[in-house]
Each structure stands twice: as C-alpha cells, then as structure tokens.
Amino acid sequence: MKLPLRWLNEFVRTDLDTAELCHRLTMAGLEVDAVEERGAGLNGVVVGKVTATRAHPDADRLTVCEVDAGEGTPATVVCGAANVRAGIRVAFARDGAVLPDDRRIGRAEVRGVESAGMLCSEAELGIAEQSDGIMVLPGRTPLGADVAELLGLRDTIIEVSITPNRGDCLSILGLAREVALVTGGRLREPKVRLKESGGACGDAVSIRIEDERCRRYAARIVRGVKIGPSPLWLRLRLQAAGMRSVNNVVDVTNFVMLERGQPLHAFDLAKLARPEVVVRAAAKTKAIQTLDGVVRALDPDDLLITTGDEPIAIAGVMGGADSEVSAETVDLLLESAWFAPATVRRTARRLDLHSEAAYRFERSIDIGGVASALDRAAAMIAELAGGSVAPGMVDVYPGEREADPIELRPSRATELLGCSVSGAQARKVMKALGARVDKGAGGALSVTVPTYRTDLEREIDLIEELARVIGYDEIPTELPSRPLMAGSLPERIRMERSIRQSLQAAGMSEAVGLAFASPDTNRILPGVNVAGRAVRLLNPITQEEPELRRSILSTLLAMWRHNRNQGATAIAGYSVGKAYWHEGVAGEGWRLGGVLAGEMPSIGLGARRAPELGDLKGILETLFEQRRVLADVAWRPGTEWKSLHPGKSATIELGGAVLGVIGALHPDAEVELDVDGAHWLFEIDLDRLAAHSTPAVRFHGLPRYPAVQRDLAVVVASEFESDQISRFVREWNRDLVEEVELFDEYVGSPIAPGKKSLAYSIAYRAADRTLTDEEVNGLQEHLVLALEKHFDVEHRQ
Amino acid sequence: MKEKLESIRAAALAALDGAQSENAVEELRVRYLGRKGELTAVLRGMRDVSPEERPAMGALVNRIKEEVEAAIGETLANARAAERSQRVASERIDVTIPGRRPLLGRSHPLTQVTAELVDAFVGLGFSLAEGPEIEDDYHNFEALNFPPDHPARDMQDTLFVEGERVMRTHTSPVQIRVMESQQPPLRAIAVGATYRHDSDATHSPMFHQIEGFMVDRGITFAHLKGVLTHAVRAVFGERSAVRLRPSFFPFTEPSAELDIGCFGCGGSGGACRICKGTGWIEVLGSGMIDPNVFRAVGYDPEEYSGFAFGIGIERIAMLKYEIDDIRRFFANDLRFLSQF
Ligand SMILES: [Zn+2]
C-alpha cells in the first residue's frame, strides 16, 4: 500500500522525520518496504507566459515563442506542440532544468534557431502517461514560481507492506489511524457535506439482497453528471497512490476506495433494464461480459449484482460492460456494499481478475463505513462532475447489530506475554485502538472493537494488540527454566551425515536438485523400489516438467550436463533426496544417487584416468562397510532398467531385497539423455538401507594362531563372474577359509583368446592350531579339484 | 703358534682397515673366522698343544678371535654407514610433485547451513522430527489455522498435487504431526524441502526451511525472545543485535519477525546492499502458537502455551555467503559447489 505523506497529512499531522515514522510503523507490524521521494529530481521548471509566437522559418510544425518567466527579458524557446499560443501560461523548463526522468534541459539549436529551454507537457513533468501538447496552467498562476512546488509534484511516498489480517490498513484513513497510534497524534476525519435535490433515491430504485454473502448493500443516485477528465489534484492523488486516472466519476470511486478502503462501483442508471438491483448467486446465469470486454463464464456459486434477469456486475470483482459508465452517461447509480471475503476471493481467483476492489473485499472491509463512503463519493461527484445527488440512500443492512464484546483478561495477557499487564494499561491500549471498554467478569475487560478491525475476534487477538502497542522491545527476554531435555537426531539423519562424509572423502560433491521431472525422464529413469506411476502436479512450474521425479539420478544427470557444458572434464556428484510415486496414493522415499563421469575426481601423477565400475562400486562398498552391512550385500548382474547397459550394470541387493542399481547407461539412453563418455552411476534406497538392522558390535577375541596365505590362479571363460569363485571358496570350508580376495585379472598371451586368468589370494586359519604347510597344501589340492568339478575352470600352475 | 696367531691378527686387522664395502668385510670374516678360516684352523690346531700350555694359548686364541670379531663388527658398521650415506647422497625425488589423492568432495552449502542450524537447536534440547513433502490440505493449512479461501493462503502460493494433495508450502505441518502423536512438554525442530509456485532470483519453487517449536505449561513470549535470541546468536555470532517486530502468520499469535543487525554495514544502513539501507536483516518468522492450532491437535490452550519459528535456509545461506541468485543453489555448478 502506497502512503503519500501529503495525503496522510490531511488526516494526521506528524512532526517526525520520515525515517523515524517508518521505524515506528515497522515496529508496529506495518513493515515499510521502500520510501520514494517523488519529484525530487524535478528542478528548474517555472511558470512562464508565452508573450509572442511566430512560425519557425525552416520547420512547419515548430513554433518560436517568447516566454516571460517574470525576469524581464523574455527567453526564446522553440516549441513543437500544436496547442502553444500567445497568452497562455506554461511550465517552462529553463536552461539547466532537470525533468523527473533525469533529462537535463539546456540551450540547443533547433533547426537554426537557438532555444533557451523547453515548454513541458504533463507527460514530461511526470504527471500523465501521455499528453497531447504542452500543459496549460491557469491564467493567474504567478510567473517564475516553481512548478513542482506549485502543483505539489514533490511528495514522499512510503510503501507499506500490509499483512493479510490488516485489511483495515488498505486505505489512507486506516494507515492514518495507525500513524496516530504510533505517534500519539490526533486523527481528523474529513466531514462530508452533501447537498441533495430532485426525486428521492428510494423512489427511483429498489434493492433486494437474496444471498447472505452480501451483508450490506447501499446505493445512491447522482443525476445530470458530465463525464470528463479529473482535475489535476485528483489525478495527482491517484497517481501518488499508484492508480491511473480514467474519468472524473471513476476517479472519484477510486479516490474514495483509497481514502477509506471501501470499493465503490458506478453504474449508468439509464442502462439498467429495471429500476431494481438484486444481489444473488449466479445459479442459472451462465455468463457476463465484464467491463474489460471479456465474456466470463460464471459458476452457479458466484455472487452477482443483477437487474431483472441481467447480471450487471460480479459482486466485488468487476462490473459488467452493459452498465458501464461512458462518456454519454448522465445519471449514476453508486454502489457501496459488503461482500463475504471468501466468495470474492474464490471468484477473483477462478477468473484471474485481481482488482484493487477484490483485493480489499478479500481482506474484509469495514461494514460500518459502507454508508459514509457512499456519501463521500456522491458529494465529490456532484462537485467535480456536476449533477445533483438524489435525496436519501437505499441502505439494506439486514443483520445490523453491534459486534459481540470480547473478554480480555489482563492476567492471561501477563501469562502469555511474560510481562505484567495491568487492567488500566490494557484499557488504555484498547481505547487507543478505538474500542469501547466495559467492565467484565472477574477483573476481565469487555472489549467492543470498532467495525473496521475485522481481525479482532478473540482474546488472543487483543493480547497481540497489547503486545504490539506496548512494543515487543518492552517485553523481557528470558530463557525458560525447564528440566533438561537432550536434543536428538533421528537415525536416518545420522546415517545421512556419515554417508556424506564417506562420499566426499572419495571426491564426490553434493548436488541438490528440484524435485520436478519430465515424463520422459521418469520413463528413462524408473527409480529404485518406486511403485506405480509418477506423481503429477496440477499446476506445474513449467509444462516440460509436470511430474515429480521417480529417480534422484535426474538431478545428477542434469548436474552432469550442466558442468560438461561449462567445460568440466570430471564430474563426480551425489545427491540425497526424495523420489516420489503414485500407487493409489502418492508416496515418497529417501534415495541416494551418485555419478562418476569423464575422469576420476582425483589429482596427482597418473591419477587422470577414466573411472571404472570398480571405482564407484568401491565407494559404495566402503559406505556399506561403514554401515556394517557389506557382508549382506550382493551384486546381481543386470537390472530391470532398460536405460542401463545390460552387460555393464548390476542390481544391488541387501539381505535379499533390492537396494539399488549400479552401472553405465545404455548407449540408447545416452542419446536420449544427452550425455556420453566414460561414466558410472548408482542409485540406492536409503529407507531400505536405514531399515536394515545390523548386529550390535561385540568384541571377539583376537586369533591365537597364524593365518597361512596361498594364491590360486584359474583360467575361465571371459564372461565368467569372478565373484562365483570367491563365494564358492568361502562356503567350501567355512572353518578354515578366513578370507578370499581376487587380486588379479589377466587377459592376453599366454591365455587363450576368449579366456581370462583370475588370481585369488586365500587366507587359511584354524581357531585351535597352527596349520601346517602340508595341511594347507592338501586343502589347496582339494579346492582345485572342487573348483574344477563345479565350474568350467582350468587350474593355472 | 703364538707368533702365527699374532701374525694372523696383524694381517686381519690390516686387511679390515682397508676394507671398504660390506662384501669385502664379509669376505674377510670368511677368511679368518669361517669354517675353513685361518683362525679357525689355528683353533683346530689346539689339540696339538701341550696340556700345560693349553689354558694360556686358549686364552690368547679367544682374545685374538674376539678382537678380530670386534674389528669386523666395527668395520662392518662403518661400511654400512658409508653405504647408507652414499645411497642417501644419490637418492633424490621431486617432492613438489602433487600428492595423488581424490579431490575432496564438498557438501552442498544448503546442507552446511542446515547442519549448523540443526546443531544449534539440538544443543538447546530440540529434537529433529520429519514429515512428508506431499501433504494433505489439513496438515499444511487447515490445522494451522488457514481457513479455506483465506487470503493468508496467498502468502504461500501452492503447488497442487493430484488426489487433493499439495507439496508442503512450509515445514509447519510437521508441528501438527508431532503434536498429534505426542504430549507436551515438546521441543522439536523439522527441516526439509518446501515448495511454492514462485520462481525468480530470490524465489525458488523448491526451497528449504527449518522449523521449530516448544510447547509446555507457562511458555511465554519472553521465552520466545530468549530462546530465539540465543539460537540466532549461536549461528550469527554472540554479538549480533536482535530485534523482534510484529507480523502475521495464521498459526501464531502474537507473531513476530526477527531481524538481526546487518553484518554488511554493522547496522548503519546507508547505501548497504545487504540490508537495503535499513540496518536490519530479517532472518526468521515466529510467534506464540495460536490457540486454534492447539485445539486442532487436542491440546487445551488454557493449559499449554508455546512458540514456533521458521527459518528460510536459502535466505540464510545467501546472506552468509553473499550469493546473488537463489537459482545458483540448484544448478549444481562444480565451480560454485567447490567454494564451500
Ligand atoms: Zn546493511
């Protein structure tokens, strides 16, 4: 809400400087967003009189003027406006003048004639958006006077941010009440003087409210108006408050809305089909053409203003085109009403019609101010557009009654605020807010709030007002004295923290991505343990991404593409976040994803190389070992993802259930996803990992007898999975085989083509004795035989 | 025999004197002390010595043997030391070669700021709770005292999900879920992603919040001031100026925004970019929990009171690291991430 100080000063005078006023408003909950010194840049424009004109010798449309600015010697000025003529008084920008758009005016030669400045239009002075010709000032305007000062073009405009509960502050009067409250100033409400004549309003029009969502509807008739432009002062007021001038009648309705917060509407009385106004639900009325020319489809629930069967306005939102005030309008019906905030909001949102009026109705207007705003507007129209106000108004206010008083216990305020609030203090604050205070039961106050404070309904609302007016700074700052409570983090968060450390130590940086995804991305990256289909957003941010991601890898692929496009050669990233699915109902779960692409994220001689599956798998194995679950993890060749390379991917299982996937993209998916080059990625289900219980740590005695190490090399087909032998050997003799580790894989001469050599290191250890060489040699021989029996392997000596 | 021994001794010591390498010394050991060595041969000859002479001769042989052994040991140690120093003199590597290591990965700046805030509140006895991102209208709005069709909902432009769900617009629904399932006294925080239908340099459709609340008998607005001042100073420094000013949130009353003295200009304002000249920076919203919220979860508002607060993590991170555009957080540019 824009608060021009010139306007504010009509309601309350304050000596405070602007900074202090802003501070006090902010500390009273009316946060000042900005302060604009309007017209501050406008300088050196004075009142001048055109004493003589002659045609420019070299240009048809230019006039050479002699301008007297009260200094004796007239200045010669070249002017291009058609309306310039001798005798008029004008706004003369002299040599050195500065216009509001920072344009500096100097002497200039215009087609061979020297011009000592410029005659200004309203647009050039920043008063109007566009002008035909220069501004003509009234005949007796003193020559040489500063135009900005004379017209009041300099003003300080405070932009106040109004919270949704303070609809009463969406007016100059409302803000003036708050200024009076925070400065101790006295509020002066303008008196309305109304002259009435002609046939009574009540004889000319009848009003019926058929829907309780309209609690008050008042109307007046003004006859014989002449539609025309508004006077400069009115246009300046609207402009300062951020509204545009339309014509004198519309401008008055907007002026009164800005002044008092009551939206008004003017109908062309002649265009109403019948002399009656009915407020009702749209029901079977299907459409209305609003005054912006658009035909709007109506909902049966929309609240309408109608005459006969014709809708003439959508209540509180916008008037109809058929009854609009036009240049030919003579008689007016002025509406001032109260409509239920929720209904106005619903309709305005559905039609995407967010007018200043709807904005105020949504935040609830002062039902007690409906009639006085109507009087104010009628009087102003009669004054500015001619015409006469018909005697009386029709004011239908079916449920009129005083608001229920609210009980305010100073003791409760003391309890909640933590500072002592006395009855006298509470009474004083409530009175300053314009409330009536009576004695209530048991030391409580019975508070009847003014009708404009629609936000004050409960005791807690009044306690907030007490705190606000007393000042938050006056309330002490205390720590609660309570028994100690230990703060704690859930296991999932602690797990996440250790995972981050482990991945970062491996060179991976964390990415955080938006949760939105395209249907294509969700098809290509189906997710891990993600059921059903993707979750759809009803109002997505972009049409390209109308779904929630099923896989956290969408974030990492985006990271990959972005950094590659920025020239990065090594991309190592991980991300922790949610995946979402829809299976009857929307679901979500925590996932961890990672990518290694291009080069290893490492430095040093020889460190620059393409990543291998083992690099990423090793990172995950470390992570699993940290969680003490590595022994329960299995890596099964292949996945259900069509987008992963079938020969270069694996399903990760934990305790027999799917935990995740690891691998390289299928070359087709690389094309679809716009990525390529050496890369590996993984995604795992963090919820499943967190849920997998690990045995409590217990100390086992250290081995008492030494282990014996033996190597074993076998030649197998090149597609043979090396892990089969490791698992076989472990199971083959659980008592004596302590560890099996693949330490070499070799392809090439002398190994036959299509074959590879695998070398394992096996540690034998007995719990109760030192194994002898003979014993171990015997074990190795048996093992070779067992391997040859179970697998197509050839022992390599 | 005695002369022979003396000459062997002299020869051995002389030879050792000239021995340079470990190998040369080893050869001399074999020559004198080995199984077929000269001294060993003399020792074998002892059986030819008369029994009377034997003790004196035996002592002599042993003395000479020990002397030679000691000389061998010393020469050997010298030779080894010489070899080591020669090796050291010849060995030289380029110590300026960079270490071979994984580049250190970084956690996201939002994660870092979140952890800092979480740890500050855990230190004050708050426990972390979690809740879903896809919420129902009841937990996201209604139970938090946002009536349907109320303009307060405009403060939180909502992303709607099929099936009458919303992407949570704040972390406050976790408050409701915790209070529905537990009884006071409560001190809890919630943290996570939140969503609004909004996108520009200072608004991201997804952003993060940390939310906290405390409920017990006799909790006052003065306590709200105390706890939040303490927490904010733990994050922004012990000397931060703190002020609270009235504001509006549907689920708290009285409501307050908390500002800290601008660390850009030290609170003097002027042409400061960070605080836009006000000298203050808004860091969190807070207030006493509205009685309607307590009623929604079945607490008696006459018996219990409490306060709640919410902090925008991106905003804090932007202030702390002077980041100009919220979208940088989600582009995941490695040149950005590596700075934190
Ligand atoms: Zn500053």
mmCIF file of C-alpha atoms and ligand atoms in Angstrom, chain B residues 262 265 272 275, ligand 1:
data_model
loop_
_atom_site.group_PDB
_atom_site.id
_atom_site.type_symbol
_atom_site.label_atom_id
_atom_site.label_comp_id
_atom_site.label_asym_id
_atom_site.label_seq_id
_atom_site.Cartn_x
_atom_site.Cartn_y
_atom_site.Cartn_z
ATOM 1 C CA CYS B 262 23.123 -6.090 9.370
ATOM 2 C CA CYS B 265 27.154 -2.342 7.346
ATOM 3 C CA CYS B 272 24.183 -1.056 2.139
ATOM 4 C CA CYS B 275 20.005 -4.711 4.255
HETATM 5 ZN ZN ZN C 1 23.471 -3.234 5.905
#
